[in-house]
Amino acid sequence: MMERNSISLFVNCNYWSVQATVSWLLSEFLEGWSVSIVAEEDVQTLSKPEAASLLSAVVNTVNECLAEAPKYGLQCPKKVLGTSQILEAISRCNSTGGPTGRHWVLDPVDGTLGFVRGDQYAVALGLIEDGKLVLGVLGCPNYPMRKELLNYNHQCNQIKPTSPPSSDIWQKGCVMYARRGTGQAWMQPLIHGDTKFEWPNSATLLQASPVDDPSLATFCEPVEKANSNHLFTEGLANSIGLKNRPIRVHSMVKYAAIARGDAEVYIKFARSGYKEKIWDHAAGVVIVEEAGGVVTDAGGRPLDFSRGLYLEGLDRGIVACSGPILHDKIIGAVYASWDSSNL
């Protein structure tokens, strides 16, 4: 029980610390603008008397993070932030989005199980202006620089690996980002140690895979069966000739894999009654699309981020592909397979 409580405290501390840090930085950088942030956690829970130890941990973590802001060319606070300032920053994360105005969409720790296991997770930030998705940033601390290691930690939880990767090839961690309409998505390696972020940086252009033959494609899907109908996606993959073993990855790293060309297809068909939240997709969608990929619902329609906290009106599921030809083939297979499924 004590170990479970410690893990819960660790996870919750990171959730709120990321929200507070991002909120504070946006408010400072966008001085004079009203900052509206859509996020999963609200300030009410953290404000309760029984959350005093958690709040104290959050305050310490945020101040430690902001102290490193100069490494990235940003201003750090002139003095240590207090409890009231941290709570004020988190309180800005209570937007419900919608069709008008500017709304930042934040998922502070996307892929909680992956985060706890030291596997794949992401810190995701998107920007919606008047209902349109215009900007996406994905921080992927454990994303490996070699494709074959992307599925490694998940496989370790299933079977005992015969040979772990050596330390010299286990280079990992990056930030991906894109702005709508540029036709460009970028990847920047994480900065380690005392290294400072300097411009021009070492970012490289991302390019989705040119593969349009389903038999050569690799597809991603969520790890947890509760989040996706693996049986249907397996049948769909077989029907269109996908031969490669699927990569099951936690979090929006699946979008990162499509954008970088490490996979060609991401399929997610949630079980009946589940509603997709905008913070689970916003950042990844714009990055994939600017890298040359296509993201729609299973009916081939663009995802609608203008209707609040959820992707309302979603047709059955989500299909992300590295290009339009492959995407059309997947959508056609969905229509052909749907009547025989048990979704």
Short mmCIF file of C-alpha atoms in Angstrom, two decimals:
data_model
loop_
_atom_site.label_atom_id
_atom_site.label_comp_id
_atom_site.label_asym_id
_atom_site.label_seq_id
_atom_site.Cartn_x
_atom_site.Cartn_y
_atom_site.Cartn_z
CA MET A 1 0.00 0.00 0.00
CA MET A 2 2.83 2.38 0.90
CA GLU A 3 4.53 1.73 -2.45
CA ARG A 4 1.25 2.37 -4.29
CA ASN A 5 0.76 5.66 -2.42
CA SER A 6 4.32 6.72 -3.25
CA ILE A 7 3.76 6.04 -6.93
CA SER A 8 0.49 7.96 -6.85
CA LEU A 9 2.18 10.93 -5.16
CA PHE A 10 5.01 10.83 -7.72
CA VAL A 11 2.61 10.74 -10.69
CA ASN A 12 0.29 13.45 -9.35
CA CYS A 13 3.22 15.68 -8.47
CA ASN A 14 4.43 15.49 -12.06
CA TYR A 15 0.96 16.16 -13.49
CA TRP A 16 0.46 19.38 -11.56
CA SER A 17 4.08 20.46 -11.77
CA VAL A 18 4.02 20.34 -15.56
CA GLN A 19 0.73 22.23 -15.66
CA ALA A 20 2.02 24.93 -13.32
CA THR A 21 5.33 25.26 -15.17
CA VAL A 22 3.77 25.48 -18.63
CA SER A 23 1.07 27.87 -17.43
CA TRP A 24 3.61 30.17 -15.75
CA LEU A 25 5.91 30.23 -18.80
CA LEU A 26 3.05 30.92 -21.22
CA SER A 27 1.79 33.76 -19.04
CA GLU A 28 5.25 35.31 -18.83
CA PHE A 29 6.06 34.84 -22.50
CA LEU A 30 2.62 36.02 -23.66
CA GLU A 31 2.46 38.96 -21.28
CA GLY A 32 -0.69 40.98 -21.91
CA TRP A 33 -2.55 38.02 -23.41
CA SER A 34 -5.25 36.11 -21.59
CA VAL A 35 -3.91 32.55 -21.28
CA SER A 36 -6.60 29.86 -21.55
CA ILE A 37 -5.42 26.28 -21.03
CA VAL A 38 -7.42 23.08 -21.46
CA ALA A 39 -5.92 20.40 -19.22
CA GLU A 40 -6.93 17.20 -17.47
CA GLU A 41 -6.29 18.21 -13.84
CA ASP A 42 -7.93 21.16 -12.07
CA VAL A 43 -6.78 23.15 -9.06
CA GLN A 44 -9.58 22.07 -6.71
CA THR A 45 -8.02 18.76 -5.69
CA LEU A 46 -4.66 20.35 -4.97
CA SER A 47 -6.28 23.09 -2.86
CA LYS A 48 -7.74 20.68 -0.28
CA PRO A 49 -6.11 20.50 3.18
CA GLU A 50 -5.35 16.77 2.79
CA ALA A 51 -3.27 17.58 -0.30
CA ALA A 52 -0.78 19.76 1.62
CA SER A 53 2.18 17.38 1.19
CA LEU A 54 1.44 16.99 -2.53
CA LEU A 55 1.18 20.76 -2.96
CA SER A 56 4.50 21.24 -1.19
CA ALA A 57 6.15 18.73 -3.54
CA VAL A 58 4.63 20.49 -6.55
CA VAL A 59 5.91 23.89 -5.41
CA ASN A 60 9.44 22.51 -4.99
CA THR A 61 9.39 20.72 -8.34
CA VAL A 62 8.13 23.76 -10.26
CA ASN A 63 10.80 26.01 -8.78
CA GLU A 64 13.50 23.47 -9.60
CA CYS A 65 12.29 23.32 -13.21
CA LEU A 66 12.02 27.08 -13.65
CA ALA A 67 15.51 27.56 -12.24
CA GLU A 68 16.78 25.87 -15.42
CA ALA A 69 14.84 28.21 -17.74
CA PRO A 70 17.98 30.21 -18.72
CA LYS A 71 19.39 27.03 -20.33
CA TYR A 72 16.64 27.44 -22.91
CA GLY A 73 16.89 31.17 -23.38
CA LEU A 74 13.95 31.90 -21.08
CA GLN A 75 13.61 34.10 -18.04
CA CYS A 76 13.33 32.38 -14.69
CA PRO A 77 11.32 33.93 -11.85
CA LYS A 78 13.07 36.77 -10.04
CA LYS A 79 12.36 34.98 -6.78
CA VAL A 80 11.08 31.58 -5.73
CA LEU A 81 7.39 31.09 -6.51
CA GLY A 82 5.15 30.57 -3.51
CA THR A 83 2.14 28.37 -3.01
CA SER A 84 -0.39 31.01 -4.06
CA GLN A 85 1.47 31.69 -7.31
CA ILE A 86 1.62 27.98 -8.14
CA LEU A 87 -2.10 27.58 -7.49
CA GLU A 88 -2.82 30.65 -9.60
CA ALA A 89 -0.85 29.17 -12.49
CA ILE A 90 -2.71 25.86 -12.24
CA SER A 91 -6.05 27.67 -12.00
CA ARG A 92 -5.55 28.91 -15.56
CA CYS A 93 -5.80 25.27 -16.69
CA ASN A 94 -9.59 25.21 -16.43
CA SER A 95 -10.66 26.13 -19.96
CA THR A 96 -13.22 24.00 -21.77
CA GLY A 97 -12.07 25.11 -25.22
CA GLY A 98 -14.68 25.71 -27.88
CA PRO A 99 -15.13 27.29 -31.34
CA THR A 100 -13.93 30.80 -30.46
CA GLY A 101 -10.81 32.26 -28.90
CA ARG A 102 -7.32 30.94 -28.31
CA HIS A 103 -6.94 27.82 -26.19
CA TRP A 104 -3.78 25.94 -25.29
CA VAL A 105 -4.37 22.20 -24.91
CA LEU A 106 -2.05 20.48 -22.45
CA ASP A 107 -1.55 16.87 -21.49
CA PRO A 108 1.11 17.05 -18.76
CA VAL A 109 1.85 13.31 -18.71
CA ASP A 110 0.30 11.45 -21.62
CA GLY A 111 0.70 7.73 -21.06
CA THR A 112 0.72 7.41 -17.27
CA LEU A 113 1.44 3.70 -17.27
CA GLY A 114 4.38 4.17 -19.62
CA PHE A 115 5.68 6.99 -17.41
CA VAL A 116 5.54 4.84 -14.28
CA ARG A 117 7.25 1.91 -16.04
CA GLY A 118 10.00 4.03 -17.56
CA ASP A 119 8.50 3.33 -20.98
CA GLN A 120 7.06 5.70 -23.57
CA TYR A 121 5.14 8.80 -22.50
CA ALA A 122 4.83 12.36 -23.72
CA VAL A 123 4.29 15.92 -22.58
CA ALA A 124 1.93 17.38 -25.17
CA LEU A 125 0.94 20.98 -25.91
CA GLY A 126 -1.31 22.12 -28.73
CA LEU A 127 -2.85 25.45 -29.67
CA ILE A 128 -6.39 25.94 -30.98
CA GLU A 129 -7.45 29.27 -32.47
CA ASP A 130 -11.15 29.78 -33.24
CA GLY A 131 -11.70 26.04 -33.29
CA LYS A 132 -8.75 25.26 -35.58
CA LEU A 133 -5.66 23.37 -34.52
CA VAL A 134 -2.63 25.54 -35.38
CA LEU A 135 0.36 24.38 -33.31
CA GLY A 136 1.67 21.20 -31.74
CA VAL A 137 4.60 20.33 -29.47
CA LEU A 138 5.43 16.82 -28.23
CA GLY A 139 8.11 16.17 -25.65
CA CYS A 140 9.06 12.48 -25.77
CA PRO A 141 11.73 11.86 -23.09
CA ASN A 142 12.16 8.14 -23.80
CA TYR A 143 11.77 8.14 -27.58
CA PRO A 144 14.70 6.08 -28.93
CA MET A 145 16.74 7.28 -31.84
CA ARG A 146 16.61 3.77 -33.34
CA LYS A 147 13.27 2.46 -34.58
CA GLU A 148 13.82 -1.12 -33.47
CA LEU A 149 14.02 -0.02 -29.84
CA LEU A 150 10.66 1.73 -29.88
CA ASN A 151 8.79 -1.40 -28.84
CA TYR A 152 11.56 -2.73 -26.57
CA ASN A 153 10.19 -1.90 -23.11
CA HIS A 154 6.72 -3.21 -23.98
CA GLN A 155 8.22 -6.48 -25.20
CA CYS A 156 10.20 -6.76 -21.95
CA ASN A 157 6.94 -6.80 -20.04
CA GLN A 158 5.69 -9.71 -22.17
CA ILE A 159 8.73 -11.95 -22.54
CA LYS A 160 12.27 -12.03 -21.21
CA PRO A 161 14.55 -10.29 -23.74
CA THR A 162 17.48 -12.29 -25.05
CA SER A 163 19.83 -9.33 -25.35
CA PRO A 164 19.20 -5.84 -23.94
CA PRO A 165 20.34 -2.89 -26.02
CA SER A 166 23.81 -1.63 -25.20
CA SER A 167 24.12 1.84 -23.69
CA ASP A 168 25.86 3.31 -26.71
CA ILE A 169 22.83 2.75 -28.96
CA TRP A 170 20.18 3.63 -26.37
CA GLN A 171 20.14 7.32 -27.24
CA LYS A 172 16.73 8.71 -26.50
CA GLY A 173 14.63 11.79 -25.95
CA CYS A 174 13.38 14.51 -28.27
CA VAL A 175 10.93 17.34 -28.77
CA MET A 176 8.82 17.42 -31.94
CA TYR A 177 6.95 20.51 -33.06
CA ALA A 178 5.02 21.92 -36.00
CA ARG A 179 2.93 24.94 -37.00
CA ARG A 180 -0.10 24.54 -39.23
CA GLY A 181 0.37 25.56 -42.84
CA THR A 182 4.18 25.45 -42.95
CA GLY A 183 4.48 21.96 -44.41
CA GLN A 184 7.28 21.36 -41.94
CA ALA A 185 7.61 19.43 -38.69
CA TRP A 186 10.81 19.38 -36.66
CA MET A 187 12.58 17.18 -34.13
CA GLN A 188 15.02 18.54 -31.56
CA PRO A 189 17.08 16.17 -29.35
CA LEU A 190 16.75 16.76 -25.63
CA ILE A 191 19.36 18.89 -23.94
CA HIS A 192 21.32 17.02 -21.29
CA GLY A 193 23.61 18.12 -18.49
CA ASP A 194 24.88 21.70 -18.57
CA THR A 195 24.39 22.10 -22.33
CA LYS A 196 22.51 25.25 -23.31
CA PHE A 197 19.93 25.60 -26.05
CA GLU A 198 21.41 27.83 -28.74
CA TRP A 199 20.08 29.02 -32.09
CA PRO A 200 20.46 27.72 -34.73
CA ASN A 201 19.74 24.49 -32.93
CA SER A 202 20.23 20.90 -33.99
CA ALA A 203 16.63 20.31 -35.04
CA THR A 204 16.02 18.17 -38.10
CA LEU A 205 13.04 18.05 -40.43
CA LEU A 206 10.58 15.21 -39.94
CA GLN A 207 9.22 13.37 -42.94
CA ALA A 208 6.53 10.71 -42.84
CA SER A 209 7.31 7.42 -44.55
CA PRO A 210 6.73 7.14 -48.33
CA VAL A 211 5.47 3.55 -47.97
CA ASP A 212 1.98 3.18 -49.45
CA ASP A 213 1.87 -0.62 -49.78
CA PRO A 214 0.00 -2.08 -46.77
CA SER A 215 2.10 -5.26 -46.90
CA LEU A 216 5.20 -3.19 -46.13
CA ALA A 217 3.66 -0.91 -43.53
CA THR A 218 4.10 -0.97 -39.76
CA PHE A 219 1.17 0.02 -37.59
CA CYS A 220 0.88 1.33 -34.04
CA GLU A 221 -1.88 0.82 -31.53
CA PRO A 222 -2.37 1.48 -27.81
CA VAL A 223 -0.89 -0.95 -25.30
CA GLU A 224 -3.96 -1.16 -23.07
CA LYS A 225 -6.84 -3.24 -24.41
CA ALA A 226 -9.24 -0.99 -22.51
CA ASN A 227 -8.23 1.90 -24.76
CA SER A 228 -8.61 0.14 -28.10
CA ASN A 229 -10.26 -2.91 -29.62
CA HIS A 230 -7.22 -5.00 -30.50
CA LEU A 231 -9.37 -7.74 -31.97
CA PHE A 232 -10.92 -5.44 -34.54
CA THR A 233 -7.63 -3.74 -35.44
CA GLU A 234 -5.97 -7.14 -35.85
CA GLY A 235 -8.71 -8.25 -38.21
CA LEU A 236 -8.49 -4.97 -40.09
CA ALA A 237 -4.72 -5.31 -40.43
CA ASN A 238 -5.07 -8.83 -41.81
CA SER A 239 -7.75 -7.77 -44.29
CA ILE A 240 -5.52 -5.19 -45.95
CA GLY A 241 -2.34 -7.26 -45.84
CA LEU A 242 -0.44 -5.61 -43.01
CA LYS A 243 2.22 -8.23 -42.29
CA ASN A 244 4.55 -6.52 -39.84
CA ARG A 245 4.03 -7.09 -36.15
CA PRO A 246 2.23 -4.10 -34.59
CA ILE A 247 4.08 -1.67 -32.36
CA ARG A 248 2.12 -1.25 -29.15
CA VAL A 249 3.16 2.01 -27.59
CA HIS A 250 1.88 4.14 -24.74
CA SER A 251 0.80 7.74 -25.31
CA MET A 252 0.98 10.15 -28.24
CA VAL A 253 4.37 8.69 -29.10
CA LYS A 254 2.36 6.76 -31.70
CA TYR A 255 1.86 10.04 -33.56
CA ALA A 256 5.58 10.75 -33.18
CA ALA A 257 6.37 7.40 -34.79
CA ILE A 258 4.22 8.25 -37.81
CA ALA A 259 5.76 11.71 -38.15
CA ARG A 260 9.33 10.41 -37.98
CA GLY A 261 8.71 7.59 -40.43
CA ASP A 262 9.15 4.79 -37.89
CA ALA A 263 5.62 3.54 -38.58
CA GLU A 264 3.03 4.12 -41.26
CA VAL A 265 -0.34 3.53 -39.59
CA TYR A 266 -1.90 4.33 -36.23
CA ILE A 267 -5.33 2.80 -35.72
CA LYS A 268 -7.50 3.36 -32.66
CA PHE A 269 -11.04 2.08 -32.29
CA ALA A 270 -12.18 2.63 -28.73
CA ARG A 271 -14.90 0.52 -27.23
CA SER A 272 -18.48 1.73 -27.20
CA GLY A 273 -19.13 4.63 -24.83
CA TYR A 274 -15.55 5.91 -24.71
CA LYS A 275 -15.12 9.56 -25.72
CA GLU A 276 -11.77 10.74 -27.09
CA LYS A 277 -10.38 13.80 -25.29
CA ILE A 278 -8.80 16.60 -27.31
CA TRP A 279 -5.60 16.68 -25.21
CA ASP A 280 -4.87 13.05 -26.17
CA HIS A 281 -4.57 13.99 -29.86
CA ALA A 282 -4.15 17.72 -30.52
CA ALA A 283 -0.37 18.05 -30.51
CA GLY A 284 0.23 14.78 -32.35
CA VAL A 285 -2.26 15.46 -35.13
CA VAL A 286 -0.73 18.71 -36.34
CA ILE A 287 2.80 17.26 -36.21
CA VAL A 288 1.82 14.23 -38.31
CA GLU A 289 -0.07 16.33 -40.85
CA GLU A 290 2.75 18.85 -41.30
CA ALA A 291 5.21 15.95 -41.71
CA GLY A 292 3.15 14.77 -44.69
CA GLY A 293 0.73 12.39 -43.00
CA VAL A 294 -3.06 12.26 -42.81
CA VAL A 295 -5.24 12.01 -39.68
CA THR A 296 -9.03 11.56 -39.79
CA ASP A 297 -11.78 9.65 -38.10
CA ALA A 298 -12.76 6.26 -39.50
CA GLY A 299 -15.17 7.93 -41.91
CA GLY A 300 -12.36 9.95 -43.47
CA ARG A 301 -13.34 13.27 -41.87
CA PRO A 302 -10.86 15.62 -40.18
CA LEU A 303 -10.92 15.59 -36.38
CA ASP A 304 -12.97 18.45 -34.93
CA PHE A 305 -11.23 20.27 -32.06
CA SER A 306 -13.83 23.05 -31.83
CA ARG A 307 -16.43 21.34 -29.68
CA GLY A 308 -15.02 21.44 -26.19
CA LEU A 309 -13.12 18.82 -24.21
CA TYR A 310 -14.00 15.89 -26.45
CA LEU A 311 -13.74 15.00 -30.13
CA GLU A 312 -17.50 15.12 -30.55
CA GLY A 313 -19.00 13.59 -33.67
CA LEU A 314 -16.12 11.17 -34.11
CA ASP A 315 -17.00 8.44 -36.60
CA ARG A 316 -16.08 5.13 -34.91
CA GLY A 317 -12.34 5.66 -34.43
CA ILE A 318 -9.14 7.38 -35.48
CA VAL A 319 -6.89 6.55 -38.42
CA ALA A 320 -3.50 8.20 -38.87
CA CYS A 321 -1.35 7.31 -41.87
CA SER A 322 1.93 8.39 -43.38
CA GLY A 323 0.29 9.48 -46.63
CA PRO A 324 -3.01 9.85 -48.49
CA ILE A 325 -2.74 6.71 -50.65
CA LEU A 326 -2.24 4.40 -47.69
CA HIS A 327 -4.89 6.30 -45.75
CA ASP A 328 -7.50 5.76 -48.48
CA LYS A 329 -6.78 2.03 -48.43
CA ILE A 330 -7.20 1.87 -44.65
CA ILE A 331 -10.48 3.81 -44.72
CA GLY A 332 -11.80 1.54 -47.47
CA ALA A 333 -10.90 -1.51 -45.40
CA VAL A 334 -12.69 -0.05 -42.37
CA TYR A 335 -15.92 0.26 -44.34
CA ALA A 336 -15.51 -3.27 -45.69
CA SER A 337 -14.78 -4.78 -42.28
CA TRP A 338 -17.14 -2.84 -40.05
CA ASP A 339 -20.33 -4.82 -40.58
CA SER A 340 -18.66 -8.05 -39.53
CA SER A 341 -17.07 -6.61 -36.37
CA ASN A 342 -18.46 -6.89 -32.86
CA LEU A 343 -17.69 -3.32 -31.81
#
